[in-house]
Coordinates of N, CA and C in Angstrom, one line a residue:
M1 N -15.1 21.6 17.5 CA -14.4 20.5 17.0 C -14.3 19.5 18.2
N2 N -14.8 18.3 17.9 CA -14.9 17.2 18.8 C -13.7 16.4 18.8
V3 N -13.3 15.8 19.9 CA -12.1 15.0 20.1 C -12.2 13.8 19.1
D4 N -13.4 13.2 18.9 CA -13.5 12.1 18.1 C -13.3 12.4 16.6
T5 N -13.4 13.7 16.2 CA -13.2 14.0 14.8 C -11.8 14.3 14.4
V6 N -10.9 14.4 15.4 CA -9.5 14.7 15.2 C -8.7 13.4 15.3
L7 N -7.9 13.1 14.3 CA -7.1 11.9 14.3 C -5.6 12.1 14.3
T8 N -4.9 11.2 14.9 CA -3.4 11.3 14.9 C -2.9 10.6 13.6
V9 N -1.6 10.7 13.5 CA -0.9 10.0 12.3 C -1.1 8.5 12.4
K10 N -1.0 7.9 13.5 CA -1.2 6.5 13.7 C -2.6 6.1 13.4
Q11 N -3.6 6.8 13.8 CA -5.0 6.4 13.5 C -5.3 6.5 12.0
V12 N -4.7 7.6 11.4 CA -5.0 7.7 10.0 C -4.3 6.6 9.2
A13 N -3.1 6.2 9.6 CA -2.4 5.1 9.0 C -3.2 3.8 9.1
Q14 N -3.8 3.6 10.2 CA -4.6 2.4 10.4 C -5.9 2.4 9.6
L15 N -6.5 3.6 9.5 CA -7.7 3.7 8.7 C -7.5 3.5 7.2
L16 N -6.4 4.0 6.7 CA -6.1 3.9 5.3 C -5.3 2.6 5.0
G17 N -4.8 2.0 6.0 CA -4.0 0.7 5.7 C -2.7 1.0 5.1
I18 N -2.0 2.1 5.5 CA -0.7 2.5 5.0 C 0.2 2.7 6.2
S19 N 1.5 3.0 5.9 CA 2.5 3.2 7.0 C 2.3 4.6 7.5
E20 N 2.9 4.8 8.7 CA 2.8 6.1 9.3 C 3.8 7.1 8.5
S21 N 4.9 6.6 8.0 CA 5.8 7.4 7.3 C 5.1 8.0 6.0
L22 N 4.3 7.2 5.4 CA 3.6 7.6 4.2 C 2.6 8.7 4.6
V23 N 1.9 8.6 5.7 CA 1.0 9.6 6.1 C 1.7 10.9 6.4
R24 N 3.0 10.9 6.9 CA 3.7 12.1 7.3 C 4.3 12.8 6.0
R25 N 4.3 12.2 4.9 CA 4.8 12.8 3.7 C 4.1 14.1 3.4
R26 N 4.8 15.0 2.8 CA 4.2 16.4 2.6 C 3.0 16.3 1.6
D27 N 3.1 15.5 0.6 CA 1.9 15.5 -0.3 C 0.7 14.9 0.3
M28 N 0.9 13.8 1.2 CA -0.3 13.3 1.9 C -0.8 14.3 2.9
K29 N 0.0 15.0 3.6 CA -0.5 16.0 4.5 C -1.3 17.1 3.8
V30 N -0.9 17.4 2.6 CA -1.7 18.4 1.8 C -3.0 17.8 1.4
R31 N -3.0 16.6 0.9 CA -4.2 15.9 0.4 C -5.2 15.7 1.5
L32 N -4.7 15.4 2.7 CA -5.6 15.1 3.9 C -5.9 16.4 4.7
K33 N -5.3 17.5 4.3 CA -5.5 18.8 4.9 C -5.1 18.7 6.4
A34 N -3.9 18.4 6.7 CA -3.4 18.3 8.0 C -3.2 19.6 8.6
F35 N -3.2 19.7 10.0 CA -2.9 20.9 10.7 C -2.0 20.5 11.9
I36 N -1.2 21.5 12.3 CA -0.3 21.3 13.3 C -0.9 21.7 14.7
V37 N -0.6 20.8 15.7 CA -1.0 21.1 17.1 C 0.3 21.2 17.9
G38 N 0.5 22.3 18.6 CA 1.7 22.5 19.4 C 2.9 22.7 18.5
T39 N 4.0 22.1 18.9 CA 5.2 22.4 18.1 C 5.5 21.2 17.1
R40 N 5.1 20.0 17.4 CA 5.4 18.9 16.5 C 4.1 18.0 16.1
G41 N 3.0 18.2 16.7 CA 1.9 17.3 16.5 C 1.2 17.6 15.2
I42 N 0.9 16.5 14.5 CA 0.2 16.6 13.2 C -1.2 15.9 13.4
R43 N -2.2 16.6 13.1 CA -3.6 16.1 13.3 C -4.4 16.2 12.0
F44 N -5.4 15.4 11.9 CA -6.2 15.3 10.6 C -7.7 15.3 11.1
L45 N -8.6 15.9 10.3 CA -10.0 15.8 10.6 C -10.5 14.5 9.9
R46 N -11.4 13.9 10.7 CA -11.9 12.6 10.2 C -12.7 12.8 8.9
E47 N -13.4 13.9 8.7 CA -14.1 14.1 7.5 C -13.2 14.2 6.3
N48 N -12.1 14.8 6.5 CA -11.1 14.9 5.4 C -10.5 13.5 5.0
V49 N -10.3 12.7 6.0 CA -9.7 11.4 5.7 C -10.8 10.5 5.1
D50 N -12.0 10.6 5.6 CA -13.1 9.8 4.9 C -13.3 10.2 3.5
A51 N -13.3 11.5 3.2 CA -13.4 12.0 1.9 C -12.3 11.5 1.0
Y52 N -11.1 11.5 1.5 CA -9.9 10.9 0.7 C -10.1 9.5 0.5
R53 N -10.6 8.7 1.4 CA -10.8 7.3 1.2 C -11.9 7.1 0.2
A54 N -12.9 7.9 0.2 CA -14.0 7.7 -0.8 C -13.5 8.0 -2.2
R55 N -12.7 9.0 -2.4 CA -12.1 9.4 -3.7 C -11.2 8.4 -4.2
N56 N -10.4 7.7 -3.3 CA -9.3 6.8 -3.8 C -9.6 5.3 -3.5
T57 N -10.8 4.9 -3.3 CA -11.1 3.5 -3.1 C -11.7 3.0 -4.4
V58 N -11.2 1.8 -4.8 CA -11.7 1.1 -6.0 C -12.4 -0.1 -5.5
G59 N -13.7 -0.2 -5.7 CA -14.5 -1.4 -5.3 C -14.5 -2.4 -6.4
E60 N -15.0 -3.6 -6.1 CA -15.0 -4.7 -7.0 C -16.0 -4.3 -8.2
S61 N -17.0 -3.6 -7.9 CA -18.0 -3.2 -8.9 C -17.5 -2.2 -9.9
D62 N -16.4 -1.5 -9.5 CA -15.8 -0.4 -10.3 C -14.9 -1.0 -11.4
Q63 N -14.5 -2.2 -11.3 CA -13.6 -2.8 -12.2 C -14.4 -3.6 -13.3
P64 N -14.1 -3.3 -14.6 CA -14.9 -4.0 -15.6 C -14.5 -5.5 -15.7
D65 N -15.5 -6.3 -16.0 CA -15.4 -7.7 -16.1 C -14.7 -8.2 -17.4
D66 N -14.7 -7.4 -18.4 CA -14.2 -7.9 -19.7 C -12.7 -7.8 -19.8
I67 N -12.0 -7.3 -18.8 CA -10.5 -7.2 -18.9 C -10.0 -8.5 -18.4
P68 N -9.2 -9.2 -19.2 CA -8.7 -10.5 -18.7 C -7.5 -10.3 -17.8
M69 N -7.5 -11.1 -16.7 CA -6.4 -11.0 -15.8 C -5.2 -11.8 -16.3
P70 N -4.0 -11.2 -16.1 CA -2.8 -12.0 -16.6 C -2.6 -13.2 -15.8
K71 N -2.2 -14.3 -16.5 CA -2.0 -15.6 -15.9 C -0.6 -15.5 -15.3
K72 N -0.4 -16.3 -14.2 CA 0.8 -16.4 -13.5 C 1.8 -17.2 -14.4
R73 N 3.1 -16.8 -14.4 CA 4.0 -17.6 -15.1 C 4.4 -18.8 -14.4
Q74 N 4.5 -19.9 -15.1 CA 4.8 -21.2 -14.5 C 6.4 -21.3 -14.5
R75 N 6.9 -21.7 -13.4 CA 8.4 -22.0 -13.4 C 8.6 -23.4 -13.9
K76 N 9.7 -23.5 -14.7 CA 10.1 -24.8 -15.2 C 10.9 -25.5 -14.1
N77 N 10.6 -26.8 -13.9 CA 11.3 -27.6 -13.0 C 12.7 -27.9 -13.6
L78 N 13.7 -27.7 -12.8 CA 15.0 -28.1 -13.2 C 15.3 -29.6 -12.9
T79 N 15.6 -30.3 -13.8 CA 15.8 -31.8 -13.7 C 17.2 -32.1 -14.2
D80 N 17.5 -33.4 -14.2 CA 18.8 -33.9 -14.7 C 18.9 -33.7 -16.2
K81 N 17.9 -33.6 -16.9 CA 18.0 -33.4 -18.3 C 18.6 -32.0 -18.7
H82 N 18.6 -31.1 -17.7 CA 19.2 -29.8 -18.0 C 20.7 -29.8 -17.7
K83 N 21.2 -31.0 -17.2 CA 22.6 -31.2 -16.9 C 23.2 -30.1 -15.9
L84 N 22.4 -29.6 -15.1 CA 22.8 -28.7 -14.1 C 23.3 -29.4 -12.8
W85 N 22.8 -30.6 -12.6 CA 23.1 -31.2 -11.3 C 24.2 -32.2 -11.4
Q86 N 24.8 -32.4 -12.6 CA 25.8 -33.3 -12.7 C 27.2 -32.7 -12.4
R87 N 28.0 -33.5 -11.6 CA 29.3 -33.0 -11.2 C 30.3 -33.3 -12.4
E88 N 31.2 -32.4 -12.5 CA 32.3 -32.6 -13.5 C 33.3 -33.6 -12.9
S89 N 33.7 -34.6 -13.7 CA 34.7 -35.5 -13.2 C 36.1 -35.0 -13.6
R90 N 36.9 -35.1 -12.6 CA 38.3 -34.6 -12.9 C 39.3 -35.7 -12.8

């Protein structure tokens, strides 16, 4: 086992673009096949992380072109005609 093939939690988080706390979750440790070093160290093999990335990455070519993207909702501008900005006279 080469030192370059063993990754820390921080390195895995940077590779996957997620937070360190997400990498430390139990389900992620199982998916990435983590192993313990010493009493508290969590390490991952680079090949397992790369395999996970390959399984869970969606490229632009994987998305069909015929699905319409939802349009953004337009906010209505509040103006004086809504009578929200008028002060009540007392």
